[in-house]
Coordinates of C-alpha atoms and ligand atoms in Angstrom, one line a residue:
M1 CA 9.8 -12.3 -13.6
P2 CA 7.4 -9.4 -13.4
S3 CA 6.0 -8.5 -16.9
S4 CA 5.2 -5.1 -15.6
P5 CA 7.5 -2.4 -17.3
R6 CA 7.1 -0.4 -13.9
R7 CA 9.7 -0.9 -11.0
P8 CA 8.2 -3.5 -8.6
F9 CA 7.1 -2.1 -5.2
F10 CA 6.5 -4.0 -2.1
C11 CA 5.3 -2.8 1.2
G12 CA 5.1 -4.7 4.3
N13 CA 1.9 -3.5 6.3
W14 CA 2.8 -4.7 9.9
K15 CA -0.6 -3.5 11.0
L16 CA -1.2 -3.4 15.0
N17 CA 2.1 -5.4 15.7
G18 CA 5.5 -5.0 17.2
T19 CA 7.0 -3.2 20.3
I20 CA 9.7 -0.7 19.4
A21 CA 12.5 -3.4 19.8
E22 CA 10.7 -6.0 17.7
S23 CA 10.0 -3.5 14.9
L24 CA 13.7 -2.4 15.0
A25 CA 14.7 -6.3 14.7
L26 CA 12.3 -7.0 11.8
A27 CA 13.3 -3.8 9.9
T28 CA 16.9 -4.6 10.3
D29 CA 16.5 -8.2 9.1
V30 CA 14.5 -6.9 6.1
R31 CA 17.2 -4.3 5.3
N32 CA 19.9 -6.9 5.3
G33 CA 17.9 -9.3 3.4
V34 CA 17.4 -7.0 0.6
A35 CA 20.8 -5.2 0.8
T36 CA 21.9 -6.7 -2.6
L37 CA 18.6 -6.3 -4.4
R38 CA 18.5 -3.5 -7.0
S39 CA 15.4 -4.4 -8.8
A40 CA 12.5 -3.3 -6.4
D41 CA 11.3 -0.5 -4.0
V42 CA 10.9 -2.0 -0.5
V43 CA 8.9 -0.3 2.3
V44 CA 7.9 -1.3 5.8
A45 CA 4.9 0.1 7.7
P46 CA 5.4 -0.3 11.5
S47 CA 2.9 1.1 14.0
F48 CA 3.1 4.8 14.9
T49 CA 5.1 4.3 18.0
A50 CA 7.9 2.8 16.1
L51 CA 8.0 4.7 13.0
H52 CA 10.8 7.3 14.1
A53 CA 13.2 4.6 15.6
V54 CA 12.6 2.3 12.4
A55 CA 13.1 5.3 10.2
Q56 CA 16.3 6.2 12.0
R57 CA 17.6 2.6 11.7
L58 CA 16.8 2.5 8.0
E59 CA 18.2 5.9 7.1
D60 CA 20.3 6.1 3.9
G61 CA 19.5 2.4 3.3
P62 CA 17.3 0.7 0.5
V63 CA 14.2 0.4 2.7
A64 CA 11.8 3.2 3.2
V65 CA 9.1 3.6 5.8
A66 CA 5.4 4.2 5.4
A67 CA 2.8 5.0 8.0
Q68 CA -0.5 3.1 8.2
N69 CA -2.8 6.1 8.4
C70 CA -2.8 9.9 8.9
H71 CA -5.3 12.6 9.7
F72 CA -6.3 15.1 7.2
E73 CA -5.4 18.4 9.0
D74 CA -2.0 19.3 9.5
K75 CA -2.5 20.5 13.1
G76 CA -5.1 21.4 15.7
A77 CA -7.5 20.3 18.2
F78 CA -7.8 16.6 16.9
T79 CA -7.1 14.4 20.0
G80 CA -5.4 10.9 19.3
E81 CA -4.6 11.8 15.7
V82 CA -1.2 12.1 13.9
S83 CA -0.7 14.5 10.9
A84 CA 1.0 13.9 7.6
P85 CA 3.8 16.6 8.5
Q86 CA 4.4 14.7 11.7
L87 CA 4.8 11.6 9.8
A88 CA 7.3 13.2 7.4
D89 CA 9.1 14.6 10.4
A90 CA 9.4 11.1 11.8
G91 CA 11.1 9.9 8.7
C92 CA 8.1 8.5 6.6
K93 CA 8.1 8.6 2.7
Y94 CA 4.9 6.9 2.3
V95 CA 1.4 6.7 4.0
I96 CA -1.1 3.8 3.6
L97 CA -4.6 5.4 3.2
G98 CA -8.3 3.9 3.1
H99 CA -7.2 0.4 4.1
S100 CA -10.3 -1.8 4.3
E101 CA -9.6 -2.3 8.1
R102 CA -10.0 1.4 8.6
R103 CA -12.9 1.7 6.3
Q104 CA -14.8 -1.3 7.8
L105 CA -13.7 -1.1 11.6
F106 CA -13.1 2.7 12.0
G107 CA -15.9 4.1 9.6
E108 CA -13.5 5.8 7.3
V109 CA -15.2 7.1 4.3
D110 CA -14.1 8.0 0.8
A111 CA -14.3 11.7 1.3
A112 CA -11.8 11.2 4.2
V113 CA -9.5 9.2 2.2
N114 CA -9.4 12.0 -0.4
L115 CA -8.7 14.6 2.3
K116 CA -5.9 12.5 3.5
A117 CA -4.3 11.9 0.4
K118 CA -4.3 15.6 -0.2
A119 CA -2.8 16.2 3.3
A120 CA -0.1 13.6 2.6
L121 CA 0.7 15.1 -0.7
R122 CA 1.1 18.6 1.0
A123 CA 3.5 17.1 3.3
G124 CA 5.7 15.5 0.7
L125 CA 4.4 11.9 1.5
A126 CA 3.5 9.5 -1.4
P127 CA 0.1 8.1 -0.6
I128 CA -0.6 4.3 -1.0
I129 CA -4.4 4.5 -1.5
C130 CA -6.2 1.2 -0.9
V131 CA -9.3 0.1 -2.6
G132 CA -11.3 -3.1 -2.9
E133 CA -14.7 -4.8 -2.8
T134 CA -16.3 -7.1 -0.2
L135 CA -17.2 -10.6 -0.9
A136 CA -21.0 -9.7 -1.0
E137 CA -20.0 -6.8 -3.6
R138 CA -18.1 -9.3 -5.8
D139 CA -20.8 -12.0 -5.5
A140 CA -23.2 -9.3 -6.6
G141 CA -21.3 -8.5 -9.6
E142 CA -20.4 -5.0 -8.2
T143 CA -16.5 -5.3 -8.0
L144 CA -15.7 -2.8 -10.8
G145 CA -18.4 -0.4 -9.8
R146 CA -17.1 -0.3 -6.2
V147 CA -13.6 0.0 -7.1
Q148 CA -14.5 2.8 -9.5
A149 CA -16.2 4.8 -6.9
Q150 CA -13.4 4.3 -4.4
V151 CA -10.9 5.4 -7.0
D152 CA -12.7 8.4 -8.2
A153 CA -13.5 9.8 -4.8
A154 CA -9.9 9.3 -3.5
L155 CA -8.2 11.0 -6.4
A156 CA -11.1 13.8 -6.7
G157 CA -9.2 17.2 -7.2
I158 CA -5.7 15.8 -7.3
S159 CA -3.8 17.5 -9.9
N160 CA -2.0 15.1 -12.5
P161 CA 1.5 15.9 -11.3
E162 CA 0.4 15.0 -7.8
L163 CA -1.3 11.9 -9.2
A164 CA 2.1 10.8 -10.4
K165 CA 3.3 10.5 -6.8
C166 CA 0.4 8.2 -5.7
L167 CA 0.2 4.3 -5.5
I168 CA -3.0 2.4 -5.6
A169 CA -3.4 -0.9 -3.8
Y170 CA -6.1 -3.4 -4.8
E171 CA -6.9 -5.3 -1.9
P172 CA -10.2 -7.5 -2.2
V173 CA -11.5 -7.5 1.3
W174 CA -12.4 -11.3 1.1
A175 CA -8.5 -12.0 0.4
I176 CA -7.2 -10.1 3.5
G177 CA -5.9 -12.4 6.2
T178 CA -8.0 -15.1 4.9
G179 CA -5.4 -17.3 3.1
R180 CA -7.7 -16.9 0.0
T181 CA -5.8 -14.9 -2.6
A182 CA -7.4 -13.5 -5.7
T183 CA -6.4 -15.4 -8.8
P184 CA -3.9 -13.8 -11.1
G185 CA -6.7 -13.3 -13.5
Q186 CA -9.0 -11.6 -11.1
A187 CA -6.3 -9.1 -9.9
Q188 CA -5.3 -8.4 -13.4
E189 CA -8.9 -7.5 -14.4
V190 CA -9.3 -4.9 -11.6
H191 CA -5.6 -3.7 -11.9
A192 CA -6.2 -3.0 -15.6
F193 CA -9.7 -1.3 -14.9
I194 CA -8.0 0.9 -12.3
R195 CA -5.3 1.8 -14.8
A196 CA -7.8 2.7 -17.4
R197 CA -10.0 4.8 -15.0
V198 CA -6.6 6.7 -14.2
A199 CA -5.7 7.0 -17.9
A200 CA -9.0 8.8 -18.5
K201 CA -7.4 11.7 -16.3
D202 CA -3.9 11.4 -17.7
A203 CA -2.6 8.4 -20.0
G204 CA 1.1 9.3 -19.1
V205 CA 0.5 9.1 -15.4
A206 CA -1.5 5.9 -15.7
A207 CA 1.3 4.2 -17.6
S208 CA 3.7 4.8 -14.9
L209 CA 1.3 4.3 -11.8
R210 CA 2.2 1.5 -9.7
I211 CA -0.9 -0.7 -8.7
L212 CA -0.1 -3.1 -5.9
Y213 CA -2.1 -6.2 -5.1
G214 CA -2.9 -7.1 -1.4
G215 CA -4.5 -10.0 0.2
S216 CA -2.8 -13.1 1.3
M217 CA 0.2 -12.4 -0.9
K218 CA 3.0 -15.0 -0.2
P219 CA 6.4 -16.4 -1.5
D220 CA 4.4 -19.0 -3.3
N221 CA 1.9 -16.9 -5.1
V222 CA 3.7 -13.8 -5.7
R223 CA 5.2 -14.8 -9.1
A224 CA 2.1 -16.0 -10.8
L225 CA 0.5 -12.5 -9.6
M226 CA 3.7 -10.4 -10.8
A227 CA 3.4 -12.2 -14.2
E228 CA 0.1 -10.2 -14.7
A229 CA 0.7 -7.0 -16.9
D230 CA -0.8 -4.6 -14.5
V231 CA 0.4 -6.0 -11.1
D232 CA 3.2 -3.9 -10.1
G233 CA 3.9 -5.1 -6.6
G234 CA 2.3 -6.0 -3.2
L235 CA 1.0 -4.7 0.0
V236 CA 1.6 -7.5 2.3
G237 CA 0.3 -8.2 5.8
G238 CA 0.8 -11.6 7.4
A239 CA 3.7 -12.6 5.2
S240 CA 5.6 -9.4 6.1
L241 CA 6.0 -10.1 9.8
Q242 CA 8.7 -12.7 9.4
A243 CA 11.8 -11.2 7.6
D244 CA 12.5 -14.4 5.8
S245 CA 9.1 -14.8 4.1
F246 CA 9.1 -11.0 3.2
V247 CA 12.5 -11.1 1.8
R248 CA 11.8 -14.3 0.0
M249 CA 8.7 -12.7 -1.5
V250 CA 10.1 -9.6 -2.7
K251 CA 13.0 -11.5 -4.3
E252 CA 10.5 -14.0 -6.0
G253 CA 8.5 -11.0 -7.3
S254 CA 11.3 -8.8 -8.5
Ligands
13P1 P1 -2.7 -10.3 4.3 O1 -1.5 -10.3 3.5 O2 -2.3 -10.8 5.8 O3 -3.8 -10.9 3.8 O4 -3.1 -8.7 4.5 C1 -3.1 -8.0 3.4 C2 -3.2 -6.4 3.8 O5 -4.3 -6.2 4.4 C3 -2.2 -5.6 3.5 O6 -2.4 -4.1 3.6

C-alpha cells in the first residue's frame, strides 16, 4: 500500500515506440486493464503521431494522455516543433517536460524547460517536470544540488496556483533503462528534498504535489518504492510497453 496521502499517479512514457495501430492496441489494453481501478490516476504518453488517435480511443475513460515534449511558443516559424495548444487540441491533458533524454541527447536546458512549463500551463496542460542527476553527479555528492538547480529553474516565475497543477518526476539518469533502480531510501531522500524545496514557495501546494519516481520501475519493485512517504507514483518507460506489466505495476502500487 502507498504510504503517501496523495492519490497515486502512474504515467507510461512510451518514448519513441509504436505505430498508430500498435499504440491504439496498447492503450486499449491498458484502459481495459485498469477499468475497475479507482485508486490511481493512469496516464499514457505515446509518440506525437499517435496522440490524437489514442486520445480519441481513451475519451471519457479512466486513462488520460500525455505528450512527451512541447515547444515553448504557441505558434510561428518553428519548423518541426509542436506547441502546447496543439497538444491540448489533440486531446492531451499532460505533457512530460525536461526528460533526461531530451536534456542529454537534444541539448535541452533548464531555461527551456521553464518556458515549456509556462507554455503548457497557458494551454491548460499539466506539466510533468523531470529532474535527476547523472551517475557522475551522484558519485561526486552533487545529487541534491543538481536536483535543486533543476527544480528551481523549471519552476521560476510560476505562480503558486499554477504550481498546484504541476507534477515533478525524479528520474536519476543512472537508473533509466539500466535495470538499476534507486533504492527506496535513495528515492525518498530526493523526493523529500524536492517537496521541501517547493514548500519554501507554498507549503499547501507542496503537501499536495505529486512527485513521481522514474528509472527501471517494475511490478516487483513498485511496492517498496510506493511505501516511501514522498513517493506518489511513477514515470515508467520499459515496463509500460507491455500492457500486462504496466497494469500489474499500477495495481501493485495503488
Ligand atoms: P525505464 O522505466 O525504462 O527505466 O525509463 C524510465 C523513464 O525514462 C521514464 O520517463
